[in-house]
Each structure stands twice: as structure tokens, then as C-alpha cells.
């Protein structure tokens, strides 16, 4: 297509910051012709820069060059949403005989940088909006009013609005401004700068709760001035301006289902990837740590790791791991008002968030607080017996339930442990070389039929010497010296007392892999041989005395394994060791831990 036009009688060069459509209107005004007579069949709409640039390039007398007219080249690449269909102008510039500036044509344009005044977008005589295509260089097409005479209507604009215009046009910011954008933003394209301004305009809270239709809103002369002033304060008003903008989003979100604040920061992070926006991200993340009552995790990959680490709200389970407290303790503390908690509802579940600074201030006290059931379990007595001790004034540090403070009795773990030491320090410990009847039956009952009856007959015949562990006589209280027992068993049980891991797995009723893990982690002792592991009766007996399998507990209590694990966790009976594999931790427990629980006392 031939884009060359007839050279007019009076030729003028294209000024450095002059818009393409403004140039042809100025050229027509000087030659006293209609602009359409100069550029035939060229549509001067919102794509005027893209349509007119080829003409500027092919007609050498216009003196167009990319070096001097770089903004015009950038404008030719813009989507229509960044450009205005209306003319915005500075009457002071027109009065001084200057040209239409490229910076007047952007949708987010607000001010004249040279004169620091608001741009006008309507005829000051008839009040009609000035269209790009139906306005001559100096006069309103409707009434013929000379736009140069509107200087009395030019009003000074705030410093922040002037900064906004400089940012949009890619010019140095005023030295008196105090934005967060201190670093060089020259790496941003014109489109990126316009996108940022439109982003802040779009997310400003609307009374009806909807997002702004930016093009429609900024095309209205009454609303555009207010909107752009708010955008300028938010983006170029320093720390306070951005903080107020974020706070307005948060207040607007209260009581709504969807979060405008969330949509804003996600859009901002995805759009503003350049280094010059890092100060803004720091303020956003600081605001989140101050006002965002939701949990953060590594899935929030937009934020810095430091922001996630110092975020004050943590889920209940994470708080348990961080501070070594049980879920029961934290739930009770939240219910009693000791900790600040918040319920977070998601699609399929509900979780509790806890304010981390509260835990850090009270963690020592939380670890020391026990309810009556936990205190009785620690002391090794029943709840009724513990009540007797409490009523007798044995404990000094406790608090009774109160309606507005605590729903349960609270006792000091340190005092309970101190009392136990006081009572038990002078008592003799049962010698470790004696085994009671229940321990013997657990270790050897499966190897010999009718072992109990044969054992009692041996005691009656004085073949084995027995003692009593309890003042109350019972079969369970009988204890036999380990060396005498092993000697007697040598004559009673088969002579083959050495077992392989597969054989032990069958005896215990578990799979071989699990048995190997018991041996590997030292729960089941063994002797290593050239052919593998060698496990003796003494090793099996030691295992049965010290540990109990989950399957045996489940069978004895009639409680399924899943519920049994949950109950044991509620009593802080977690496992043999927290560093061991999960399956091992959930299937093996120390016998002394579970036997201390009242509801498992009969095992």
C-alpha cells in the first residue's frame, strides 16, 4: 500500500513529543485545509498511532525518526484499552503555540508535566467532550470555541498526580516526590507502566462490590479525575499511600466471600516482576503479616521465605510441631481464652489458626498446665484417688473451672512431678533380676502349653522360689528371679532357643519387614551371625517386657487400631521415638506408657 501523501505548501517537521494525529491537525491548520484532505481514508481512531506511523515513515519531508520519536513507536504497539478516544489537552501549552503531546492520549493521562495542571477533556463553552477525530487543532468542532482561551480553567494538580504522569510517560520523577519507586524504572515498557496504573484503578473498592470497568470509568470526565488522584496517592504516596490502599481492600473484604485483596496481590506479583517493584512487595508482605489472619505456607510461593517464617498465624498442627505441645493442650488454651485463635473454613474442612506470639509468651505455662485426668495419669492414680489428694490440700498450684476463664481444672506439671519425687525418692526399687507372672506369660506363654499351671506347680513344689511385689496377695503379684526362671525353663521348654527373623515374625504375628525394622532400630535385640540375625528367648522376653504391639492393644481393648492411635495421641503417648518411621511409631509403644493410662490398666 502506498502511504505517501502530497506535500503541502507549508511543510513543518514532526516535533519530538508530538502525537501523530496532532501533527496532521497542526499541518492542516497551518495550510488552512481539512485534515482529511491531507490523509485520505485513514481512520484516526484509538489506533491512530498504528495507522499513521507508516505515513510518517514513508514521507521523508516529515523528518520522522525512531530515535527522536520513540514514544510514538511504543504507542503504535499498544492495545486500544491503553489509549483514549477523547482529547485531553493543556490550554497553557496550546496558548504558547506548542503541539499536541503524545502523553495527552493515554487513558490514564491526568496532568501536564510542564505546567503541573490537570488536563481538560471538554469544551469550556458548550461542555461537550472533545473527540480526537472531530476536533481541530485549536477549536471545538461543535461550537468553534478556541481551546487556548480556557487557561482560566487550568487548575494545579497535586504532586502525586504529576508523579503519576511522569511515570506513565517514562520521564524522571519530580525531585520533591516521595514514592516507593526509588530505583530506575526505565526497563519498564510503556504498556507495562499503563497496566500498573490500570491495575490500581481496577481494584479500588466500589460501593456495589464490583471491579471497576477501567476504560468506561476513566473515560468519564467526572470520575476519571477522582480515580486517578486515588491511584496516584496509592502508588506514589509513599509507604502511607500504599498501606492505606491495602487497608481499604482488607476492610472491603470483611463479610464477603471472595477476597479482592487476594486477587490484587496475585495480579500485582504476576504483573510487576521487575526489580523496581520490590519496595512495594515488601510493604504488601509487611501488611500481610500485620493484618492477614490466614495461614501462609510454602504454597504461597509469591512471598519471600522470611515473610512466611515470621507470619504470626499458624495452623494448630504446625503449632504443635513448633512448640512441642499437644493438640488437646492448644485447643483447651484457645477455648479458655489463654490463646487467640481463629477458625478458618475451607471447601471441605475447618481448621484452627493460632496467633503465634501468644504461644511464644505462654509456652512455658502451657507446657506446665495439666487437667485433672492428665495429672492423675502422670501421678499413677485414678481420678477418684487424685480428687482425694486435691481435696486434702496436697497441691497448692491449681485453678478451679471458671466460666469466663477456664472450663477445666488446671494443675502444675512441675508440682506433680516434684510431689512424686518427694514421695518416691526414699522407696526401694524392685530388683531388675525379678520378673512377675504377667511378664513371664507375655514372654514365654506362646512357647509352652499350660505354662501358668506348670509354673505354679513348680512354685508349690519349691522348684522355684517366688516373692510378692504387692502387699495384696494375688497370682499377678508373684515374682521369680530371672536366673532361676531361665534355668527352670531350660528343663521345661524345648532346647532350641535361637530364632531367625522369619520365625520371630510368625511368633509375634507380624510381617517380616516390620520385624526387621524392630531389629534395625534396636527395639528387638539380636546377635548378628554370618547367616543373619540370631534372636534368643532372652531377647524376646526383654521385648515383651518393655514394649507392646498396637495389634495386641487393639485386640485386648476391643478398639480398632485407628481410634486407638488417636486416643494414645490425645494422652501424649505418641510412639517409642518420634525420629523413627511412621509405621514403626504407630505399631509399637512402651508398655509402661500405656499401662499408666487408667483405661488400659487391665492389660
CSV table of C-alpha atoms in Angstrom, one decimal, residues 153-357:
chain,number,residue,atom,x,y,z
A,153,UNK,CA,-9.9,26.6,33.9
A,154,UNK,CA,-6.4,25.1,34.3
A,155,UNK,CA,-6.0,24.0,37.9
A,156,UNK,CA,-2.9,23.0,39.7
A,157,UNK,CA,-2.7,19.2,40.3
A,158,UNK,CA,-1.3,17.5,43.4
A,159,UNK,CA,2.4,16.5,43.3
A,160,UNK,CA,1.4,12.8,43.4
A,161,UNK,CA,-0.7,13.2,40.2
A,162,UNK,CA,2.3,14.9,38.5
A,163,UNK,CA,4.5,12.0,39.5
A,164,UNK,CA,1.9,9.6,38.0
A,165,UNK,CA,2.1,11.4,34.7
A,166,UNK,CA,5.9,11.4,34.7
A,167,UNK,CA,5.9,7.6,35.4
A,168,UNK,CA,3.4,7.0,32.6
A,169,UNK,CA,5.4,8.9,30.1
A,170,UNK,CA,8.7,7.4,31.3
A,171,UNK,CA,10.2,10.7,32.4
A,172,UNK,CA,12.2,11.4,35.6
A,173,UNK,CA,10.1,11.7,38.7
A,174,UNK,CA,9.9,15.1,40.4
A,175,UNK,CA,12.7,15.6,43.0
A,176,UNK,CA,10.1,16.6,45.6
A,177,UNK,CA,8.1,13.4,45.3
A,178,UNK,CA,8.5,10.6,47.9
A,179,UNK,CA,7.3,7.4,46.2
A,180,UNK,CA,8.5,3.8,47.0
A,181,UNK,CA,9.7,3.6,43.4
A,182,UNK,CA,13.2,4.9,44.0
A,183,UNK,CA,15.0,2.6,41.7
A,184,UNK,CA,15.3,3.1,37.9
A,185,UNK,CA,12.1,2.1,36.1
A,186,UNK,CA,13.4,2.7,32.6
A,187,UNK,CA,13.3,-1.1,32.0
A,188,UNK,CA,9.5,-0.9,32.0
A,189,UNK,CA,7.8,-0.6,28.7
A,190,UNK,CA,5.0,2.0,28.1
A,191,UNK,CA,2.4,-0.8,28.1
A,192,UNK,CA,3.7,-2.2,31.4
A,193,UNK,CA,3.5,1.3,33.1
A,194,UNK,CA,0.0,1.8,31.8
A,195,UNK,CA,-1.0,-1.7,33.0
A,196,UNK,CA,0.2,-0.9,36.6
A,197,UNK,CA,-1.9,2.3,36.7
A,198,UNK,CA,-5.0,0.5,35.4
A,199,UNK,CA,-4.4,-2.3,37.9
A,200,UNK,CA,-4.7,0.1,40.9
A,201,UNK,CA,-7.7,1.8,39.3
A,202,UNK,CA,-9.5,-1.5,38.7
A,203,UNK,CA,-9.2,-2.8,42.3
A,204,UNK,CA,-10.3,0.3,44.1
A,205,UNK,CA,-13.3,-0.6,46.2
A,206,UNK,CA,-16.7,0.1,44.6
A,207,UNK,CA,-19.8,0.6,46.7
A,208,UNK,CA,-21.6,-2.2,44.8
A,209,UNK,CA,-18.7,-4.6,45.3
A,210,UNK,CA,-17.8,-4.9,41.6
A,211,UNK,CA,-14.5,-4.3,40.0
A,212,UNK,CA,-14.2,-1.1,38.0
A,213,UNK,CA,-14.6,-1.2,34.3
A,214,UNK,CA,-11.4,0.9,33.8
A,215,UNK,CA,-12.0,2.1,30.3
A,216,UNK,CA,-15.5,3.2,31.0
A,217,UNK,CA,-14.6,4.8,34.3
A,218,UNK,CA,-11.6,6.7,33.1
A,219,UNK,CA,-13.4,7.9,30.0
A,220,UNK,CA,-15.9,9.8,32.2
A,221,UNK,CA,-14.5,13.3,32.9
A,222,UNK,CA,-16.2,13.4,36.4
A,223,UNK,CA,-15.0,10.1,37.7
A,224,UNK,CA,-11.5,10.0,36.0
A,225,UNK,CA,-10.1,12.9,38.0
A,226,UNK,CA,-11.1,11.4,41.3
A,227,UNK,CA,-9.9,7.9,40.3
A,228,UNK,CA,-6.5,9.0,39.0
A,229,UNK,CA,-5.9,11.1,42.1
A,230,UNK,CA,-6.6,8.0,44.3
A,231,UNK,CA,-4.3,5.9,42.1
A,232,UNK,CA,-1.6,8.5,42.3
A,233,UNK,CA,-1.8,8.6,46.1
A,234,UNK,CA,-1.8,4.8,46.3
A,235,UNK,CA,1.1,4.2,44.0
A,236,UNK,CA,3.2,7.3,44.5
A,237,UNK,CA,2.1,8.4,48.0
A,238,UNK,CA,5.0,6.5,49.7
A,239,UNK,CA,4.6,4.0,52.4
A,240,UNK,CA,1.4,5.6,53.8
A,241,UNK,CA,-0.3,5.8,50.4
A,242,UNK,CA,0.2,2.1,49.6
A,243,UNK,CA,-0.7,1.0,53.2
A,244,UNK,CA,-4.0,2.9,53.1
A,245,UNK,CA,-4.8,1.4,49.7
A,246,UNK,CA,-4.2,-2.2,51.1
A,247,UNK,CA,-6.2,-1.5,54.2
A,248,UNK,CA,-9.1,-0.2,52.2
A,249,UNK,CA,-9.1,-3.5,50.3
A,250,UNK,CA,-9.0,-5.5,53.5
A,251,UNK,CA,-11.9,-3.6,55.1
A,252,UNK,CA,-13.9,-4.0,51.9
A,253,UNK,CA,-13.3,-7.8,52.0
A,254,UNK,CA,-14.8,-8.2,55.5
A,255,UNK,CA,-18.0,-10.2,55.2
A,256,UNK,CA,-17.5,-11.0,51.6
A,257,UNK,CA,-17.0,-14.5,50.1
A,258,UNK,CA,-14.3,-13.7,47.6
A,259,UNK,CA,-11.2,-11.7,48.6
A,260,UNK,CA,-10.4,-8.7,46.5
A,261,UNK,CA,-7.2,-8.3,48.4
A,262,UNK,CA,-6.0,-11.7,47.3
A,263,UNK,CA,-6.8,-11.1,43.7
A,264,UNK,CA,-5.0,-7.8,43.8
A,265,UNK,CA,-1.7,-9.0,45.3
A,266,UNK,CA,-1.7,-12.1,43.0
A,267,UNK,CA,-2.2,-9.9,39.9
A,268,UNK,CA,0.4,-7.3,41.2
A,269,UNK,CA,3.0,-10.0,41.7
A,270,UNK,CA,2.4,-11.6,38.4
A,271,UNK,CA,2.4,-8.3,36.5
A,272,UNK,CA,5.1,-6.4,38.4
A,273,UNK,CA,8.1,-8.8,38.1
A,274,UNK,CA,10.8,-6.1,37.7
A,275,UNK,CA,13.2,-5.2,40.5
A,276,UNK,CA,11.9,-1.7,40.8
A,277,UNK,CA,8.7,-3.0,42.4
A,278,UNK,CA,10.5,-4.8,45.3
A,279,UNK,CA,9.8,-2.0,47.8
A,280,UNK,CA,6.1,-2.3,47.0
A,281,UNK,CA,6.2,-6.1,47.6
A,282,UNK,CA,8.0,-5.5,50.9
A,283,UNK,CA,5.1,-3.2,52.1
A,284,UNK,CA,2.5,-5.7,50.9
A,285,UNK,CA,4.1,-8.6,52.8
A,286,UNK,CA,4.6,-6.4,55.9
A,287,UNK,CA,0.9,-5.6,55.7
A,288,UNK,CA,0.0,-9.3,55.3
A,289,UNK,CA,2.0,-10.1,58.5
A,290,UNK,CA,0.1,-7.4,60.3
A,291,UNK,CA,-3.4,-7.8,59.1
A,292,UNK,CA,-3.8,-11.1,57.2
A,293,UNK,CA,-5.5,-13.6,59.5
A,294,UNK,CA,-4.8,-16.6,57.4
A,295,UNK,CA,-2.0,-19.2,57.4
A,296,UNK,CA,0.9,-19.0,55.0
A,297,UNK,CA,2.9,-21.9,53.7
A,298,UNK,CA,5.4,-22.8,51.0
A,299,UNK,CA,2.4,-22.9,48.6
A,300,UNK,CA,2.4,-19.1,48.8
A,301,UNK,CA,5.4,-19.0,46.5
A,302,UNK,CA,4.9,-15.4,45.6
A,303,UNK,CA,6.1,-14.3,49.0
A,304,UNK,CA,9.6,-14.3,50.4
A,305,UNK,CA,10.5,-17.2,52.7
A,306,UNK,CA,11.2,-14.7,55.5
A,307,UNK,CA,7.6,-13.4,55.3
A,308,UNK,CA,6.2,-17.0,55.6
A,309,UNK,CA,8.5,-17.7,58.6
A,310,UNK,CA,7.6,-14.7,60.6
A,311,UNK,CA,3.8,-14.8,59.8
A,312,UNK,CA,2.0,-14.7,63.1
A,313,UNK,CA,-0.9,-17.1,62.3
A,314,UNK,CA,-0.1,-20.8,62.2
A,315,UNK,CA,-2.4,-23.9,61.9
A,316,UNK,CA,-3.0,-25.9,65.0
A,317,UNK,CA,-1.0,-28.9,63.8
A,318,UNK,CA,2.0,-26.8,62.8
A,319,UNK,CA,1.9,-25.1,66.2
A,320,UNK,CA,2.1,-28.5,67.9
A,321,UNK,CA,5.2,-29.4,66.0
A,322,UNK,CA,6.9,-26.0,66.5
A,323,UNK,CA,6.4,-25.8,70.3
A,324,UNK,CA,6.1,-29.4,71.3
A,325,UNK,CA,2.5,-29.1,72.6
A,326,UNK,CA,-0.4,-31.4,72.1
A,327,UNK,CA,-3.5,-30.5,70.1
A,328,UNK,CA,-5.5,-31.1,73.1
A,329,UNK,CA,-3.5,-28.6,75.1
A,330,UNK,CA,-3.7,-25.9,72.4
A,331,UNK,CA,-7.5,-26.4,71.8
A,332,UNK,CA,-8.1,-26.1,75.5
A,333,UNK,CA,-6.0,-23.0,75.7
A,334,UNK,CA,-8.0,-21.4,72.9
A,335,UNK,CA,-11.3,-22.4,74.4
A,336,UNK,CA,-10.2,-21.0,77.8
A,337,UNK,CA,-9.0,-17.7,76.3
A,338,UNK,CA,-5.3,-18.2,77.0
A,339,UNK,CA,-4.5,-18.1,73.3
A,340,UNK,CA,-6.0,-16.1,70.4
A,341,UNK,CA,-7.5,-18.5,67.9
A,342,UNK,CA,-9.4,-18.1,64.6
A,343,UNK,CA,-11.4,-20.7,62.7
A,344,UNK,CA,-10.5,-20.9,59.0
A,345,UNK,CA,-13.1,-22.5,56.8
A,346,UNK,CA,-12.2,-24.1,53.5
A,347,UNK,CA,-14.1,-26.1,50.9
A,348,UNK,CA,-14.1,-29.4,52.7
A,349,UNK,CA,-12.8,-28.8,56.2
A,350,UNK,CA,-12.4,-26.4,59.0
A,351,UNK,CA,-9.0,-25.7,60.7
A,352,UNK,CA,-8.0,-23.6,63.7
A,353,UNK,CA,-5.4,-20.9,63.4
A,354,UNK,CA,-3.5,-19.7,66.4
A,355,UNK,CA,-1.7,-16.4,67.0
A,356,UNK,CA,2.0,-17.4,67.3
A,357,UNK,CA,3.1,-14.5,69.6
